Amino acid sequence: MKRILTILTALLLAPLAGLHAKDQVSSAPATGDVRDVRVVRTADQEPRASLLGQPTIALWKEKHLVVAYQKGIAGKTDMGSIDAIVSSNDGDSWSIPSTIFDHEQRHGAMQFGYCNAVLYHPPGQQVLWCFAMRCPLNYADSEDSHLGPAFSRMPLRYKMKPANGGWNTDRTFFDAGIHNSYPALIETAPGEFRAVWDSGDEKRHRRPIRFGKLTLKP
């Protein structure tokens, strides 16, 4: 029976601060249904990045996963380069990053920032597409909009809907008392999901990229 899975983020109105401070990946006990949670990349490993965020995940073949994410530019809210890492053992270890879209690359007289990457593996094809938004670097952000009050996201929650039923109650996906956002999931086998999301600590957002596994019973 097919099910619809939705991940929700709980919103807490609060200012965002300390984006350039040294990483302190929280070691607080986590709750939720996701298991085998690990940090696959952190901003400590990217000295020129202001943040890491907006991850997406794709399955290349059995146990081979690809994760792409944004490497943010200082002074921009949601623009940067898009990097990717690869795991050939179902997320136990990950490669060093490769750059897909580089904000430092010039296109004639222009440079672009990138965000909101999406990975897509067409069935039966030996190609993996990466799509992303881009905009000129002179823009303040990807929508060229004015800055307003910021909000932070804390626990991740989810709910399910059977094809012939209603939505169930919210369940906790991941909660460690830290900032979390932009979860992305892929079903690798019936009822087996692999997930990535960006995370932070008690005061800051979008520093490491986390990976985890989720099993849903019929």
mmCIF file of C-alpha atoms in Angstrom:
data_model
loop_
_atom_site.group_PDB
_atom_site.id
_atom_site.type_symbol
_atom_site.label_atom_id
_atom_site.label_comp_id
_atom_site.label_asym_id
_atom_site.label_seq_id
_atom_site.Cartn_x
_atom_site.Cartn_y
_atom_site.Cartn_z
ATOM 1 C CA MET A 1 0.000 0.000 0.000
ATOM 2 C CA LYS A 2 1.401 3.339 -0.998
ATOM 3 C CA ARG A 3 1.817 5.962 1.678
ATOM 4 C CA ILE A 4 2.491 9.662 1.642
ATOM 5 C CA LEU A 5 5.208 10.854 4.025
ATOM 6 C CA THR A 6 5.493 14.493 4.993
ATOM 7 C CA ILE A 7 8.257 15.997 7.116
ATOM 8 C CA LEU A 8 7.314 19.057 9.119
ATOM 9 C CA THR A 9 9.549 21.602 10.824
ATOM 10 C CA ALA A 10 8.462 23.197 14.066
ATOM 11 C CA LEU A 11 8.984 26.965 13.902
ATOM 12 C CA LEU A 12 10.287 29.114 16.725
ATOM 13 C CA LEU A 13 10.456 32.884 16.267
ATOM 14 C CA ALA A 14 13.925 33.938 17.271
ATOM 15 C CA PRO A 15 16.891 35.815 15.779
ATOM 16 C CA LEU A 16 19.613 33.880 14.026
ATOM 17 C CA ALA A 17 23.066 34.646 15.362
ATOM 18 C CA GLY A 18 26.671 33.543 15.287
ATOM 19 C CA LEU A 19 26.837 32.253 11.710
ATOM 20 C CA HIS A 20 30.597 32.653 11.610
ATOM 21 C CA ALA A 21 31.359 31.317 15.078
ATOM 22 C CA LYS A 22 33.314 28.083 15.569
ATOM 23 C CA ASP A 23 31.245 24.911 15.162
ATOM 24 C CA GLN A 24 30.124 23.068 18.268
ATOM 25 C CA VAL A 25 28.091 20.127 16.980
ATOM 26 C CA SER A 26 25.647 19.339 19.757
ATOM 27 C CA SER A 27 26.171 16.114 21.680
ATOM 28 C CA ALA A 28 22.825 16.417 23.475
ATOM 29 C CA PRO A 29 20.765 13.183 23.554
ATOM 30 C CA ALA A 30 18.452 13.003 20.543
ATOM 31 C CA THR A 31 14.918 11.638 20.372
ATOM 32 C CA GLY A 32 12.844 10.560 17.396
ATOM 33 C CA ASP A 33 12.248 7.678 15.023
ATOM 34 C CA VAL A 34 15.273 8.261 12.774
ATOM 35 C CA ARG A 35 18.257 6.005 13.591
ATOM 36 C CA ASP A 36 21.987 5.775 12.811
ATOM 37 C CA VAL A 37 22.216 9.573 12.756
ATOM 38 C CA ARG A 38 25.637 10.933 11.866
ATOM 39 C CA VAL A 39 27.233 14.150 10.659
ATOM 40 C CA VAL A 40 28.474 13.675 7.078
ATOM 41 C CA ARG A 41 29.923 17.155 6.552
ATOM 42 C CA THR A 42 30.370 20.174 8.800
ATOM 43 C CA ALA A 43 31.251 23.820 8.279
ATOM 44 C CA ASP A 44 34.421 23.234 10.317
ATOM 45 C CA GLN A 45 35.667 21.341 7.260
ATOM 46 C CA GLU A 46 34.811 24.256 4.959
ATOM 47 C CA PRO A 47 36.714 27.309 6.271
ATOM 48 C CA ARG A 48 35.462 29.535 3.423
ATOM 49 C CA ALA A 49 31.788 28.592 3.852
ATOM 50 C CA SER A 50 29.438 30.626 6.026
ATOM 51 C CA LEU A 51 27.018 27.694 6.322
ATOM 52 C CA LEU A 52 26.096 24.277 4.940
ATOM 53 C CA GLY A 53 22.444 23.671 4.146
ATOM 54 C CA GLN A 54 19.552 22.673 1.894
ATOM 55 C CA PRO A 55 20.708 19.067 1.349
ATOM 56 C CA THR A 56 19.148 16.655 -1.144
ATOM 57 C CA ILE A 57 19.696 12.908 -1.562
ATOM 58 C CA ALA A 58 19.486 10.379 -4.404
ATOM 59 C CA LEU A 59 19.972 6.633 -4.778
ATOM 60 C CA TRP A 60 22.399 5.702 -7.578
ATOM 61 C CA LYS A 61 22.204 1.947 -7.043
ATOM 62 C CA GLU A 62 21.840 -0.387 -4.067
ATOM 63 C CA LYS A 63 23.581 1.145 -1.028
ATOM 64 C CA HIS A 64 25.131 3.874 -3.228
ATOM 65 C CA LEU A 65 23.881 7.285 -2.094
ATOM 66 C CA VAL A 66 24.651 10.787 -3.333
ATOM 67 C CA VAL A 67 24.055 13.912 -1.241
ATOM 68 C CA ALA A 68 24.291 17.448 -2.622
ATOM 69 C CA TYR A 69 24.178 20.551 -0.446
ATOM 70 C CA GLN A 70 24.751 24.287 -0.520
ATOM 71 C CA LYS A 71 28.032 25.788 0.666
ATOM 72 C CA GLY A 72 26.995 29.291 1.646
ATOM 73 C CA ILE A 73 28.706 32.609 0.910
ATOM 74 C CA ALA A 74 29.320 35.086 3.717
ATOM 75 C CA GLY A 75 26.921 38.024 3.450
ATOM 76 C CA LYS A 76 24.298 36.091 1.457
ATOM 77 C CA THR A 77 21.209 34.535 3.007
ATOM 78 C CA ASP A 78 20.789 31.537 0.711
ATOM 79 C CA MET A 79 23.356 31.600 -2.087
ATOM 80 C CA GLY A 80 26.624 29.752 -2.654
ATOM 81 C CA SER A 81 28.162 26.774 -4.405
ATOM 82 C CA ILE A 82 26.650 23.277 -4.644
ATOM 83 C CA ASP A 83 28.889 20.399 -3.507
ATOM 84 C CA ALA A 84 28.207 16.656 -3.474
ATOM 85 C CA ILE A 85 29.456 13.671 -1.467
ATOM 86 C CA VAL A 86 29.032 9.951 -2.183
ATOM 87 C CA SER A 87 28.574 6.859 -0.006
ATOM 88 C CA SER A 88 28.940 3.313 -1.348
ATOM 89 C CA ASN A 89 28.024 1.580 1.929
ATOM 90 C CA ASP A 90 24.537 2.894 2.754
ATOM 91 C CA GLY A 91 25.784 5.981 4.567
ATOM 92 C CA ASP A 92 28.425 4.442 6.844
ATOM 93 C CA SER A 93 31.193 6.558 5.252
ATOM 94 C CA TRP A 94 31.311 9.409 2.758
ATOM 95 C CA SER A 95 33.701 10.705 0.116
ATOM 96 C CA ILE A 96 35.399 14.084 0.077
ATOM 97 C CA PRO A 97 33.196 16.708 -1.658
ATOM 98 C CA SER A 98 33.128 17.462 -5.364
ATOM 99 C CA THR A 99 31.796 20.787 -6.637
ATOM 100 C CA ILE A 100 28.828 20.672 -9.012
ATOM 101 C CA PHE A 101 28.077 24.402 -9.302
ATOM 102 C CA ASP A 102 30.848 26.849 -8.357
ATOM 103 C CA HIS A 103 29.937 30.419 -7.432
ATOM 104 C CA GLU A 104 33.524 31.489 -8.221
ATOM 105 C CA GLN A 105 33.281 30.361 -11.843
ATOM 106 C CA ARG A 106 32.745 33.202 -14.287
ATOM 107 C CA HIS A 107 30.286 33.108 -17.165
ATOM 108 C CA GLY A 108 31.555 35.933 -19.294
ATOM 109 C CA ALA A 109 31.359 39.006 -17.085
ATOM 110 C CA MET A 110 28.905 37.401 -14.640
ATOM 111 C CA GLN A 111 29.121 35.180 -11.574
ATOM 112 C CA PHE A 112 26.209 33.292 -10.052
ATOM 113 C CA GLY A 113 25.196 31.981 -6.653
ATOM 114 C CA TYR A 114 23.279 28.714 -6.381
ATOM 115 C CA CYS A 115 20.695 27.268 -3.980
ATOM 116 C CA ASN A 116 17.865 24.720 -3.580
ATOM 117 C CA ALA A 117 19.609 21.844 -5.351
ATOM 118 C CA VAL A 118 17.618 18.756 -6.366
ATOM 119 C CA LEU A 119 19.144 15.421 -7.425
ATOM 120 C CA TYR A 120 17.253 13.210 -9.881
ATOM 121 C CA HIS A 121 18.208 9.762 -11.189
ATOM 122 C CA PRO A 122 15.997 8.913 -14.188
ATOM 123 C CA PRO A 123 14.912 5.259 -13.987
ATOM 124 C CA GLY A 124 16.990 3.020 -16.221
ATOM 125 C CA GLN A 125 19.531 5.709 -17.122
ATOM 126 C CA GLN A 126 23.201 5.914 -16.143
ATOM 127 C CA VAL A 127 23.056 9.616 -15.391
ATOM 128 C CA LEU A 128 22.342 11.634 -12.266
ATOM 129 C CA TRP A 129 20.960 15.134 -12.802
ATOM 130 C CA CYS A 130 21.454 18.024 -10.394
ATOM 131 C CA PHE A 131 19.135 21.012 -10.757
ATOM 132 C CA ALA A 132 19.598 24.247 -8.812
ATOM 133 C CA MET A 133 18.403 27.823 -8.774
ATOM 134 C CA ARG A 134 20.969 30.451 -9.728
ATOM 135 C CA CYS A 135 21.059 34.211 -9.593
ATOM 136 C CA PRO A 136 23.704 36.930 -10.066
ATOM 137 C CA LEU A 137 26.026 37.421 -7.114
ATOM 138 C CA ASN A 138 25.077 41.077 -6.824
ATOM 139 C CA TYR A 139 21.646 39.961 -5.557
ATOM 140 C CA ALA A 140 21.203 39.876 -1.797
ATOM 141 C CA ASP A 141 19.512 36.467 -1.921
ATOM 142 C CA SER A 142 17.975 34.021 -4.356
ATOM 143 C CA GLU A 143 14.667 35.902 -4.513
ATOM 144 C CA ASP A 144 16.200 39.403 -4.536
ATOM 145 C CA SER A 145 13.886 40.274 -1.659
ATOM 146 C CA HIS A 146 14.291 42.528 1.352
ATOM 147 C CA LEU A 147 15.480 40.980 4.587
ATOM 148 C CA GLY A 148 12.916 40.637 7.330
ATOM 149 C CA PRO A 149 12.604 38.979 10.739
ATOM 150 C CA ALA A 150 14.252 35.567 10.780
ATOM 151 C CA PHE A 151 12.971 32.364 12.264
ATOM 152 C CA SER A 152 14.695 29.182 13.339
ATOM 153 C CA ARG A 153 13.562 25.568 13.096
ATOM 154 C CA MET A 154 14.095 23.129 15.938
ATOM 155 C CA PRO A 155 12.661 19.569 15.984
ATOM 156 C CA LEU A 156 11.746 17.730 12.802
ATOM 157 C CA ARG A 157 8.394 15.929 12.809
ATOM 158 C CA TYR A 158 6.558 13.777 10.281
ATOM 159 C CA LYS A 159 3.182 12.232 9.601
ATOM 160 C CA MET A 160 1.905 9.543 7.221
ATOM 161 C CA LYS A 161 -1.231 9.094 5.131
ATOM 162 C CA PRO A 162 -2.312 5.701 3.743
ATOM 163 C CA ALA A 163 -3.628 5.828 0.180
ATOM 164 C CA ASN A 164 -7.167 5.159 1.394
ATOM 165 C CA GLY A 165 -7.022 6.794 4.811
ATOM 166 C CA GLY A 166 -6.376 10.009 6.699
ATOM 167 C CA TRP A 167 -3.275 11.596 8.163
ATOM 168 C CA ASN A 168 -1.973 10.116 11.400
ATOM 169 C CA THR A 169 -0.756 12.200 14.321
ATOM 170 C CA ASP A 170 2.627 13.929 14.219
ATOM 171 C CA ARG A 171 5.643 11.861 15.208
ATOM 172 C CA THR A 172 9.118 13.077 16.096
ATOM 173 C CA PHE A 173 11.641 12.455 13.338
ATOM 174 C CA PHE A 174 14.658 14.050 15.059
ATOM 175 C CA ASP A 175 14.956 16.313 18.096
ATOM 176 C CA ALA A 176 18.187 17.099 19.905
ATOM 177 C CA GLY A 177 17.405 20.609 21.124
ATOM 178 C CA ILE A 178 19.207 22.135 18.127
ATOM 179 C CA HIS A 179 18.295 23.914 14.899
ATOM 180 C CA ASN A 180 17.238 21.586 12.060
ATOM 181 C CA SER A 181 15.794 22.317 8.609
ATOM 182 C CA TYR A 182 15.479 21.245 4.960
ATOM 183 C CA PRO A 183 14.944 17.489 5.424
ATOM 184 C CA ALA A 184 15.005 15.356 2.267
ATOM 185 C CA LEU A 185 14.193 11.640 2.063
ATOM 186 C CA ILE A 186 14.446 8.858 -0.494
ATOM 187 C CA GLU A 187 12.904 5.380 -0.287
ATOM 188 C CA THR A 188 15.655 2.812 -0.949
ATOM 189 C CA ALA A 189 13.433 -0.263 -0.407
ATOM 190 C CA PRO A 190 9.772 -0.697 0.612
ATOM 191 C CA GLY A 191 9.438 1.047 3.962
ATOM 192 C CA GLU A 192 13.155 1.909 4.155
ATOM 193 C CA PHE A 193 14.101 5.579 3.889
ATOM 194 C CA ARG A 194 17.410 7.449 3.933
ATOM 195 C CA ALA A 195 17.338 11.084 4.998
ATOM 196 C CA VAL A 196 19.553 14.167 5.096
ATOM 197 C CA TRP A 197 18.972 17.568 6.691
ATOM 198 C CA ASP A 198 20.961 20.593 7.765
ATOM 199 C CA SER A 199 21.508 21.171 11.432
ATOM 200 C CA GLY A 200 23.165 23.428 13.973
ATOM 201 C CA ASP A 201 23.477 23.855 17.698
ATOM 202 C CA GLU A 202 21.559 25.621 20.454
ATOM 203 C CA LYS A 203 22.266 29.076 18.974
ATOM 204 C CA ARG A 204 23.186 28.685 15.301
ATOM 205 C CA HIS A 205 21.719 27.090 12.208
ATOM 206 C CA ARG A 206 22.993 25.309 9.084
ATOM 207 C CA ARG A 207 26.424 24.187 10.172
ATOM 208 C CA PRO A 208 26.635 20.387 9.656
ATOM 209 C CA ILE A 209 24.775 18.102 7.254
ATOM 210 C CA ARG A 210 23.259 15.080 9.027
ATOM 211 C CA PHE A 211 22.268 11.676 7.654
ATOM 212 C CA GLY A 212 19.923 9.090 9.132
ATOM 213 C CA LYS A 213 17.771 6.045 8.397
ATOM 214 C CA LEU A 214 14.032 5.616 8.910
ATOM 215 C CA THR A 215 11.937 2.438 8.776
ATOM 216 C CA LEU A 216 8.162 2.662 8.347
ATOM 217 C CA LYS A 217 6.001 -0.390 8.915
ATOM 218 C CA PRO A 218 2.845 -0.961 6.812
#
